[in-house]
PDB file of C-alpha atoms in Angstrom:
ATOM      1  CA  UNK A   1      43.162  -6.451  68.033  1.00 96.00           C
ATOM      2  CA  UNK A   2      43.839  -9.927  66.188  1.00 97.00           C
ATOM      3  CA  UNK A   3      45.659 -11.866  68.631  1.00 98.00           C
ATOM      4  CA  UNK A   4      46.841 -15.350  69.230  1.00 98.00           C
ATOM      5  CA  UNK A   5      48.299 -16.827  72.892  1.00 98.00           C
ATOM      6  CA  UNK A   6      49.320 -19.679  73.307  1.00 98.00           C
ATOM      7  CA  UNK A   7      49.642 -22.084  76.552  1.00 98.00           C
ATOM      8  CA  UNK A   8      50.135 -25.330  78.082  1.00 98.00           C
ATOM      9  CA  UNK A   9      54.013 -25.700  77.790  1.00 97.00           C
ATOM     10  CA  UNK A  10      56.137 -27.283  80.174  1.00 97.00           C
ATOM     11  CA  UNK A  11      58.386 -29.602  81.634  1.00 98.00           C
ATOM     12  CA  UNK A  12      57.528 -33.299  80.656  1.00 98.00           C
ATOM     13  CA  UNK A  13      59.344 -36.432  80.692  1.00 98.00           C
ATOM     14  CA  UNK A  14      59.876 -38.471  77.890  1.00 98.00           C
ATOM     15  CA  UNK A  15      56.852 -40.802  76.743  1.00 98.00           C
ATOM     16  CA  UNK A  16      54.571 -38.301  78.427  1.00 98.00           C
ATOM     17  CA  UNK A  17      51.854 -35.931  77.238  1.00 98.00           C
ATOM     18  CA  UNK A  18      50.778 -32.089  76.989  1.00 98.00           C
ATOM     19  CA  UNK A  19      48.147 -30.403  75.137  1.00 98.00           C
ATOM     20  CA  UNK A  20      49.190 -26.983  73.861  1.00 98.00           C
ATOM     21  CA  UNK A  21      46.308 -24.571  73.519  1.00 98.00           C
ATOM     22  CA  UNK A  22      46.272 -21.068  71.751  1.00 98.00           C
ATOM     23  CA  UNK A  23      43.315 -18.777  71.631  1.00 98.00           C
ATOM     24  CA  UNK A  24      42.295 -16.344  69.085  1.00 98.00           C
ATOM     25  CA  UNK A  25      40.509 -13.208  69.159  1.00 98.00           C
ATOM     26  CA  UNK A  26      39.861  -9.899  66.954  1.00 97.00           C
ATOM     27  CA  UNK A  27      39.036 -12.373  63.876  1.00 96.00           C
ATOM     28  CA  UNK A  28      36.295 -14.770  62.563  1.00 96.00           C
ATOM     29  CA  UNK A  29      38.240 -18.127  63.968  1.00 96.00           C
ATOM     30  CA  UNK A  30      36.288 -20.421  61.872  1.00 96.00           C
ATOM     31  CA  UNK A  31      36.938 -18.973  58.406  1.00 95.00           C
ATOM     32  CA  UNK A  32      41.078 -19.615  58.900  1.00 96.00           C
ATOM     33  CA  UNK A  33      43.306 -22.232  58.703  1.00 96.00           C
ATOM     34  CA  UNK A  34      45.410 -22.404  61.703  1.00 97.00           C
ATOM     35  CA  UNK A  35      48.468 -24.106  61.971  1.00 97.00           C
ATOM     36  CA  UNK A  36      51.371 -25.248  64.742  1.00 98.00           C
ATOM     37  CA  UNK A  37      54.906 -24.240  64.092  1.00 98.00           C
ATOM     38  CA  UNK A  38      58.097 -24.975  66.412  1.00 98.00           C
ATOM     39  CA  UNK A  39      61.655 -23.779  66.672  1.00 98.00           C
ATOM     40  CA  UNK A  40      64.095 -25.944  69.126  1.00 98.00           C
ATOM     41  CA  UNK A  41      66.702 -24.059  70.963  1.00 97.00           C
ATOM     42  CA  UNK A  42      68.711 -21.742  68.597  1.00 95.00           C
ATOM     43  CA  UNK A  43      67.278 -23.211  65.459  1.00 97.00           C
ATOM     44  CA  UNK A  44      65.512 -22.298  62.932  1.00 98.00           C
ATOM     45  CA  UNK A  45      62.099 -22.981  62.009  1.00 98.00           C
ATOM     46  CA  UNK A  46      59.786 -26.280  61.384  1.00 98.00           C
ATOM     47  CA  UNK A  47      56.537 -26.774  60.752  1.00 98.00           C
ATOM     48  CA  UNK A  48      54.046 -29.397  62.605  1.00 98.00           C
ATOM     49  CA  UNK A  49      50.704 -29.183  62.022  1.00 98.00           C
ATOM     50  CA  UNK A  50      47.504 -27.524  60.230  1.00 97.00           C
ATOM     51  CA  UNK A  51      43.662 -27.849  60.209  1.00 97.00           C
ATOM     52  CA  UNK A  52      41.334 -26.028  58.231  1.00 95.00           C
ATOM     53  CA  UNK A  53      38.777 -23.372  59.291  1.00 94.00           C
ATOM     54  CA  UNK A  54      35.695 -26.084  60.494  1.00 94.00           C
ATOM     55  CA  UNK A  55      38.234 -28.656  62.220  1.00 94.00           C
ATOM     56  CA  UNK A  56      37.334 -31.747  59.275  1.00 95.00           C
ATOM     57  CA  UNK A  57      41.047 -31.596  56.993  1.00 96.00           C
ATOM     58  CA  UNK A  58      44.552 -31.924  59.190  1.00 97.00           C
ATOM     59  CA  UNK A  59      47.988 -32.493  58.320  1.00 97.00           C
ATOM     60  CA  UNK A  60      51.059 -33.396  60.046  1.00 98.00           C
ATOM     61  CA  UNK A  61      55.023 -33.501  59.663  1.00 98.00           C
ATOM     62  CA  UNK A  62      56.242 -37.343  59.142  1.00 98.00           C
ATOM     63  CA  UNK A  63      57.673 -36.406  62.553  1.00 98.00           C
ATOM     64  CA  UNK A  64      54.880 -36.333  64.615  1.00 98.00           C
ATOM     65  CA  UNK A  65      52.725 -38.066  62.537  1.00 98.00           C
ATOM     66  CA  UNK A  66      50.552 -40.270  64.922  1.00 98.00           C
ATOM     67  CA  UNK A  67      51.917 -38.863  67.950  1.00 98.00           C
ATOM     68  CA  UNK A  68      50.196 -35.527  67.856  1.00 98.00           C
ATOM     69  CA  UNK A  69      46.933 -34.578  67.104  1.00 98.00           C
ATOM     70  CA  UNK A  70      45.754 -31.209  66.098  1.00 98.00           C
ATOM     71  CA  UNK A  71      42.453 -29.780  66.864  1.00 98.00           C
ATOM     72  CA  UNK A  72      40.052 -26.576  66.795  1.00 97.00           C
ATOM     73  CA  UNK A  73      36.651 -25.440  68.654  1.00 97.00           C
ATOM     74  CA  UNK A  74      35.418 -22.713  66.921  1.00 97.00           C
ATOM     75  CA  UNK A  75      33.127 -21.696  69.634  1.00 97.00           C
ATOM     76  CA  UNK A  76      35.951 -21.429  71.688  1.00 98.00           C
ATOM     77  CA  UNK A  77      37.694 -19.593  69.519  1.00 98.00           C
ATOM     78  CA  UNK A  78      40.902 -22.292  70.027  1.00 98.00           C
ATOM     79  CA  UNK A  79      43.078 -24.609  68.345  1.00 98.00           C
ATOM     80  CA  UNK A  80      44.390 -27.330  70.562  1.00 98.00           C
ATOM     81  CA  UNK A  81      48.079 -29.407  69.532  1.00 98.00           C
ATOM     82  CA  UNK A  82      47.727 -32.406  71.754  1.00 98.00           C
ATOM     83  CA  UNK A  83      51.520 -34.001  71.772  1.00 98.00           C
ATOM     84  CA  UNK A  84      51.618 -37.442  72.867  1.00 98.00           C
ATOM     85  CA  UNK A  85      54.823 -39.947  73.281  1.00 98.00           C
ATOM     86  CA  UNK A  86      57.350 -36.947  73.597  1.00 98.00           C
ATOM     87  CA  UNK A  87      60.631 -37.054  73.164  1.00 98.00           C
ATOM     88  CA  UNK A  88      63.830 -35.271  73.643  1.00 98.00           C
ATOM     89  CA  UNK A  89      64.021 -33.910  70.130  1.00 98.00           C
ATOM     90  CA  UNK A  90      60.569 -32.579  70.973  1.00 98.00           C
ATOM     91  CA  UNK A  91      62.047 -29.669  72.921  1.00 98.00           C
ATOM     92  CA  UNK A  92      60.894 -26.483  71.179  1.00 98.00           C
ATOM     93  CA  UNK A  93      58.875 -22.877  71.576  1.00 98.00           C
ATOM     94  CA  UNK A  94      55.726 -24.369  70.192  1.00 98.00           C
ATOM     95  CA  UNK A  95      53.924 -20.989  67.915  1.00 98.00           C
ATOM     96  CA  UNK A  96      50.488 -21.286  66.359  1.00 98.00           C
ATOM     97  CA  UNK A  97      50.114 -19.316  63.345  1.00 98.00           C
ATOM     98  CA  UNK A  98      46.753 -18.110  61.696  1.00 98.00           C
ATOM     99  CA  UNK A  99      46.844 -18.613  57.760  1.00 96.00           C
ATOM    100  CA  UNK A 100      46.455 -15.562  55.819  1.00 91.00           C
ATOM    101  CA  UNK A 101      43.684 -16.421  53.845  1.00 82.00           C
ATOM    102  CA  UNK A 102      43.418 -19.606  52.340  1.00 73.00           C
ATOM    103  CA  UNK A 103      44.506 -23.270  52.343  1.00 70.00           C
ATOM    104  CA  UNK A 104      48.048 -22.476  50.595  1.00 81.00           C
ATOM    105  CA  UNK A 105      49.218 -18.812  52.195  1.00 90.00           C
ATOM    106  CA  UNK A 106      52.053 -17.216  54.008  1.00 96.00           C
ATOM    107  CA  UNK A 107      51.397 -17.200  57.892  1.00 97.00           C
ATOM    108  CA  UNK A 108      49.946 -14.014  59.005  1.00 97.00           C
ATOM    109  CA  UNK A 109      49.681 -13.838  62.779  1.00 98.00           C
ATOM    110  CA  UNK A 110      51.743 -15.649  65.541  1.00 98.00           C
ATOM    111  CA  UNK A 111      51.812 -15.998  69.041  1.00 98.00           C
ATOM    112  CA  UNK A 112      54.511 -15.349  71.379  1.00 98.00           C
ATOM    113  CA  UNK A 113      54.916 -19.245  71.683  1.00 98.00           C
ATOM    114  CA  UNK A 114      54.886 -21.786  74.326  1.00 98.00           C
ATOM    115  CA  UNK A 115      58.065 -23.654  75.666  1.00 98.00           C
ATOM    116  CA  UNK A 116      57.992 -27.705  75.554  1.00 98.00           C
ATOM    117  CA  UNK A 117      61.188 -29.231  77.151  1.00 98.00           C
ATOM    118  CA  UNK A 118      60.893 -32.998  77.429  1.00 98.00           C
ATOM    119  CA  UNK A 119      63.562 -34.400  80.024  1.00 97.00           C
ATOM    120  CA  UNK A 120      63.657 -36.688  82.530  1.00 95.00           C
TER     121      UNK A 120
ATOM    122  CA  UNK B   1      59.487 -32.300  50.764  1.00 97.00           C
ATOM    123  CA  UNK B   2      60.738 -28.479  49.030  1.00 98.00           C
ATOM    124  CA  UNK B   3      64.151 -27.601  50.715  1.00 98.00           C
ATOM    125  CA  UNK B   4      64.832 -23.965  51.226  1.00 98.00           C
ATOM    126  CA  UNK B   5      68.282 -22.984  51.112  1.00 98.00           C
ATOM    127  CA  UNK B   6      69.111 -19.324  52.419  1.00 98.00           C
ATOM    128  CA  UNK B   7      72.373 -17.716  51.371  1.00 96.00           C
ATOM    129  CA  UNK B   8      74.290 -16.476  53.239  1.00 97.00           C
ATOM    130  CA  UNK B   9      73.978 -17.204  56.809  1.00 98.00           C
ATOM    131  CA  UNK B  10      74.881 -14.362  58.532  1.00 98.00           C
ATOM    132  CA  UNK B  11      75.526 -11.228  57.012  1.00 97.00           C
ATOM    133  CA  UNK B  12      76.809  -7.925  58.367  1.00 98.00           C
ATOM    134  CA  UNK B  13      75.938  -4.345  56.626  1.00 97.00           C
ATOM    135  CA  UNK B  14      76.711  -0.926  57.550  1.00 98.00           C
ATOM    136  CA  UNK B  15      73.652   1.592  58.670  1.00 98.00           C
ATOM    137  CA  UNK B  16      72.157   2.819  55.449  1.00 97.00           C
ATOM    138  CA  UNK B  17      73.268   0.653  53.157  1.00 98.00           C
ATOM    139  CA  UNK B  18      71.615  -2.422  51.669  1.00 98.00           C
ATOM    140  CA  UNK B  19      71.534  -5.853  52.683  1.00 98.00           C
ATOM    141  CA  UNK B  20      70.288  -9.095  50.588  1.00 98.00           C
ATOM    142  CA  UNK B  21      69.465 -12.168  51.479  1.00 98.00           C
ATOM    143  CA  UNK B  22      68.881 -14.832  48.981  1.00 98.00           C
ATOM    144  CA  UNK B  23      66.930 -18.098  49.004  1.00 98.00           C
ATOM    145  CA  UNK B  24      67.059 -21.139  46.711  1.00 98.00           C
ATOM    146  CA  UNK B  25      64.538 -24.014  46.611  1.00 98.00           C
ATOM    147  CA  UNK B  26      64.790 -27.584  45.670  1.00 98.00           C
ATOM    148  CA  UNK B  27      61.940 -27.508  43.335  1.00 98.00           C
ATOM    149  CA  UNK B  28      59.890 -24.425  41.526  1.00 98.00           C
ATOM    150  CA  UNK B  29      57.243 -22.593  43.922  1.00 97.00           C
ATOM    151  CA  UNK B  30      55.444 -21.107  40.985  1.00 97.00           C
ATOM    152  CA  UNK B  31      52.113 -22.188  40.534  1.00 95.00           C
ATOM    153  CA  UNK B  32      50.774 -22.099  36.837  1.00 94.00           C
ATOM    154  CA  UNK B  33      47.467 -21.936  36.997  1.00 93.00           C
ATOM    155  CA  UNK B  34      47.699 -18.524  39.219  1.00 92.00           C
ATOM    156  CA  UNK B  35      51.126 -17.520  37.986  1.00 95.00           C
ATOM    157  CA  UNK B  36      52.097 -16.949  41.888  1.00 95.00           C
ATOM    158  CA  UNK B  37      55.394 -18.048  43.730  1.00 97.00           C
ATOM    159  CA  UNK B  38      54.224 -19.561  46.752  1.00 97.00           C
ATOM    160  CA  UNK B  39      57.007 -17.752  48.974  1.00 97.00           C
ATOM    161  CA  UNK B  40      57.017 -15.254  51.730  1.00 98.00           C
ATOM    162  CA  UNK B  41      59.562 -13.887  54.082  1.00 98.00           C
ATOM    163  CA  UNK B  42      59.897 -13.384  57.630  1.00 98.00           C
ATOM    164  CA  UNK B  43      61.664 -11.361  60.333  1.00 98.00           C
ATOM    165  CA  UNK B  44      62.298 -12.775  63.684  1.00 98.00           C
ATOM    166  CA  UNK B  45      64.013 -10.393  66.487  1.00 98.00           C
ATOM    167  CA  UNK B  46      65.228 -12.423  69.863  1.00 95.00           C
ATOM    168  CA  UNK B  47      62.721 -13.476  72.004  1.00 95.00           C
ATOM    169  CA  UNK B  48      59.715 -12.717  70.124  1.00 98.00           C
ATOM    170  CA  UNK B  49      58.006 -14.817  67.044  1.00 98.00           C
ATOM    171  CA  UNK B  50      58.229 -14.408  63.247  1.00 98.00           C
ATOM    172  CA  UNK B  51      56.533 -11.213  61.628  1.00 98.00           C
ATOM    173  CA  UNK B  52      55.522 -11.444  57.999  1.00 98.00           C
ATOM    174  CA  UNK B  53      56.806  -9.271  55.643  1.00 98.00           C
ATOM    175  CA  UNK B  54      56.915 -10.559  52.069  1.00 98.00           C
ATOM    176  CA  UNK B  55      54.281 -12.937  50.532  1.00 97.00           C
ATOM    177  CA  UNK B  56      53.906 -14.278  46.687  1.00 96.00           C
ATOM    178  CA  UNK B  57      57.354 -13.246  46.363  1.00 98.00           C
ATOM    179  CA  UNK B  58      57.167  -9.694  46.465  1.00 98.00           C
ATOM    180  CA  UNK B  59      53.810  -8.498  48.205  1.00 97.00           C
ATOM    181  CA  UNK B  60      54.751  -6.490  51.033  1.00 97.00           C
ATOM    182  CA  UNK B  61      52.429  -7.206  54.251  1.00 96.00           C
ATOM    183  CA  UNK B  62      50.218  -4.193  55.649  1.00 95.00           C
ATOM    184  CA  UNK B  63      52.447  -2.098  57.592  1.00 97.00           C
ATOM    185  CA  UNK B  64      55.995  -3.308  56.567  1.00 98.00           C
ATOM    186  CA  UNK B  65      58.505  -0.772  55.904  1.00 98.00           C
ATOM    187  CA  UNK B  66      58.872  -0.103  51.963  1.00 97.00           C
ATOM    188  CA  UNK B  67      62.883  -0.524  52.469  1.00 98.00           C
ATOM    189  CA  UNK B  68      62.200  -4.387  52.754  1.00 98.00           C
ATOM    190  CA  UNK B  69      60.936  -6.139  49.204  1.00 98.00           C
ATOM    191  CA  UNK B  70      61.093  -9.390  47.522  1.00 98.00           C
ATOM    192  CA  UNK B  71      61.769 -10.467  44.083  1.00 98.00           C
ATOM    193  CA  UNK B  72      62.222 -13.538  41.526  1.00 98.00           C
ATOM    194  CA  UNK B  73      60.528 -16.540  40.842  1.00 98.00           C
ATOM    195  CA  UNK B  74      60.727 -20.132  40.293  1.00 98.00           C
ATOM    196  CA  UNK B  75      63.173 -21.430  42.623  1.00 98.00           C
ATOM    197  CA  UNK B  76      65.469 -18.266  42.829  1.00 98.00           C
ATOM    198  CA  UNK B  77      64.320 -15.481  45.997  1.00 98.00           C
ATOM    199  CA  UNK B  78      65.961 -12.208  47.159  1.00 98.00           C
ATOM    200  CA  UNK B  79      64.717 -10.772  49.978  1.00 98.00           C
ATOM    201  CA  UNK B  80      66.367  -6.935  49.895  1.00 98.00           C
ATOM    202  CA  UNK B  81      66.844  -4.271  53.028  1.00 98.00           C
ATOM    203  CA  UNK B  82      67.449  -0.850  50.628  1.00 97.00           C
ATOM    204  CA  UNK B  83      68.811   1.036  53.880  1.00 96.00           C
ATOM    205  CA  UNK B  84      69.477  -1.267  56.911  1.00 98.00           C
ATOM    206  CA  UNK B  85      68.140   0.456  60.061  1.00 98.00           C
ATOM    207  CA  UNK B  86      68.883  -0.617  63.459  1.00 97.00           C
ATOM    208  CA  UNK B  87      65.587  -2.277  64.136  1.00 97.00           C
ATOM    209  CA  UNK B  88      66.536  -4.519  61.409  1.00 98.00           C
ATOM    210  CA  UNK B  89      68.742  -6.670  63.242  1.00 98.00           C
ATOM    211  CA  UNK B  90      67.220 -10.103  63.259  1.00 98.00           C
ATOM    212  CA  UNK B  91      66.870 -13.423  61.778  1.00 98.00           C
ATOM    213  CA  UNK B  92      65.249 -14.026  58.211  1.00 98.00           C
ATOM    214  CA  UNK B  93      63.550 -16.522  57.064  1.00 98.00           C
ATOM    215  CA  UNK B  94      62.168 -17.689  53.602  1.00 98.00           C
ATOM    216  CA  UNK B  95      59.106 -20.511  53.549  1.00 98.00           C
ATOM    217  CA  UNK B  96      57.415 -22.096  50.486  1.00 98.00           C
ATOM    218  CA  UNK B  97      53.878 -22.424  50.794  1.00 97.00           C
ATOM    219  CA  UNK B  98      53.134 -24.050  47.666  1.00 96.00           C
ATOM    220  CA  UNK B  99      53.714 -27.704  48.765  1.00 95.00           C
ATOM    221  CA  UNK B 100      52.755 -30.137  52.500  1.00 94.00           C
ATOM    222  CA  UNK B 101      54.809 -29.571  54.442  1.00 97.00           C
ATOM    223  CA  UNK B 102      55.768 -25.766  54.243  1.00 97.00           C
ATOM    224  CA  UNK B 103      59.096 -25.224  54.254  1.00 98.00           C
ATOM    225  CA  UNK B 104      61.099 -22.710  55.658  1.00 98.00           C
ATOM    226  CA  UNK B 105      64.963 -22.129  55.095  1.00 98.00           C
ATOM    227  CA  UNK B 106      67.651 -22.085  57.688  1.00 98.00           C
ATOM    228  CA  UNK B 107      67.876 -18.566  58.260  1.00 98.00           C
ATOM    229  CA  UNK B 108      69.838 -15.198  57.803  1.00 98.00           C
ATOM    230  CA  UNK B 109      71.177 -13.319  60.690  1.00 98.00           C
ATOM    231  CA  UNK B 110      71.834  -9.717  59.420  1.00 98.00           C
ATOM    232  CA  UNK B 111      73.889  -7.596  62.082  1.00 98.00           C
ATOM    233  CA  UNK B 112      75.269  -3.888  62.100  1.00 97.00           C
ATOM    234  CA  UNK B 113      78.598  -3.693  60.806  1.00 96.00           C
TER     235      UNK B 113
END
């Protein structure tokens, strides 16, 4: 069964850290993009981050831009969002999503998410 | 970046009868040199995460009911529900693909009238 779960949510204060992880499994890991998607509470929602299937081409939204940092370890089978300097406006269920098939595609398979609330 | 706009925002249909949502972007999605929109739809019930249903504008994932397809191209999108069911109730969501960052629009909450 293709399957993504995500973890590593929490409670954090503002200016502190987390690193989300989700694993994969019931697909060849390294041949997909992956990417990070979040939705704050009751809204719609926004993408974060991608890499590409070996780990060497990222992006990021101008909002987290050198905050976070996405990753992936294909033998692992994982994809790692480390979110640094959080803030308040951070607060959101945290999804990865596997790309369909290449670069440019819809998103195919999600996990059930992972919650982020930064407060103090 | 390619705003999505989804119209309306909540809409509410009887059982049976057919619900559209429609989705506008800032900027055409249609790529030339493959002649695809770069558009897909999703479903998202409470608590759980986004489902694909509708990619290149009108492709229908594997598994998704044939009552829900997609049409137009360009910047104009209708997602369509020929014969709402009750299972149906959820949020919808349109995303562009073609540009960084992907896009998605605000969302559609169809409910049973």
């Amino acid at each position: 069964e293709v399957q993504l779960v995500e973890s590593g949510g929490g409670l954090v204060q503002p200016g502190g850290s987390l690193r989300l992880s989700c694993a994969a499994s019931g697909f060849t890991f390294s041949s997909y993009w992956m990417q990070w998607v979040r939705q704050g509470p009751g809204k719609g929602l926004v993408w974060v981050s991608r890499i590409n299937g070996d780990g060497t081409s990222t992006g990021y939204a101008d909002s987290v831009k050198g905050r976070f940092t996405i990753s992936k370890d294909n033998a692992k089978n994982t994809v790692y969002l480390q979110a640094n300097s959080l803030r308040a406006e951070d607060t959101a269920v945290y999804f990865c999503a596997r790309t369909k098939a290449a670069a440019l595609h819809a998103f195919d398979i999600w996990g059930q998410g992972t919650m982020v609330t930064v407060s103090s | 970046d390619i705003v999505m706009t989804q119209s309306p925002d909540s809409l509410a249909v009887s059982l049976g009868e057919r619900a559209t949502i429609n989705c506008k972007s800032s900027q055409s999605v249609l790529y030339s040199s493959d002649n695809n929109n770069y558009l897909s739809w999703y479903q998202q019930k409470p608590g759980q995460p986004p489902k694909l249903l509708i990619y290149w504008a009108s492709t229908r994932e594997s598994g998704v009911p044939d009552r829900f397809s997609g049409s137009g191209s360009g910047t104009d999108f209708t997602l369509s529900i020929s014969s709402l069911q009750a299972e149906d109730v959820a949020v919808y969501y349109c995303q562009q693909y073609y540009s960084t960052p992907p896009t998605f629009g605000q969302g559609t909450k169809v409910e049973i009238k």
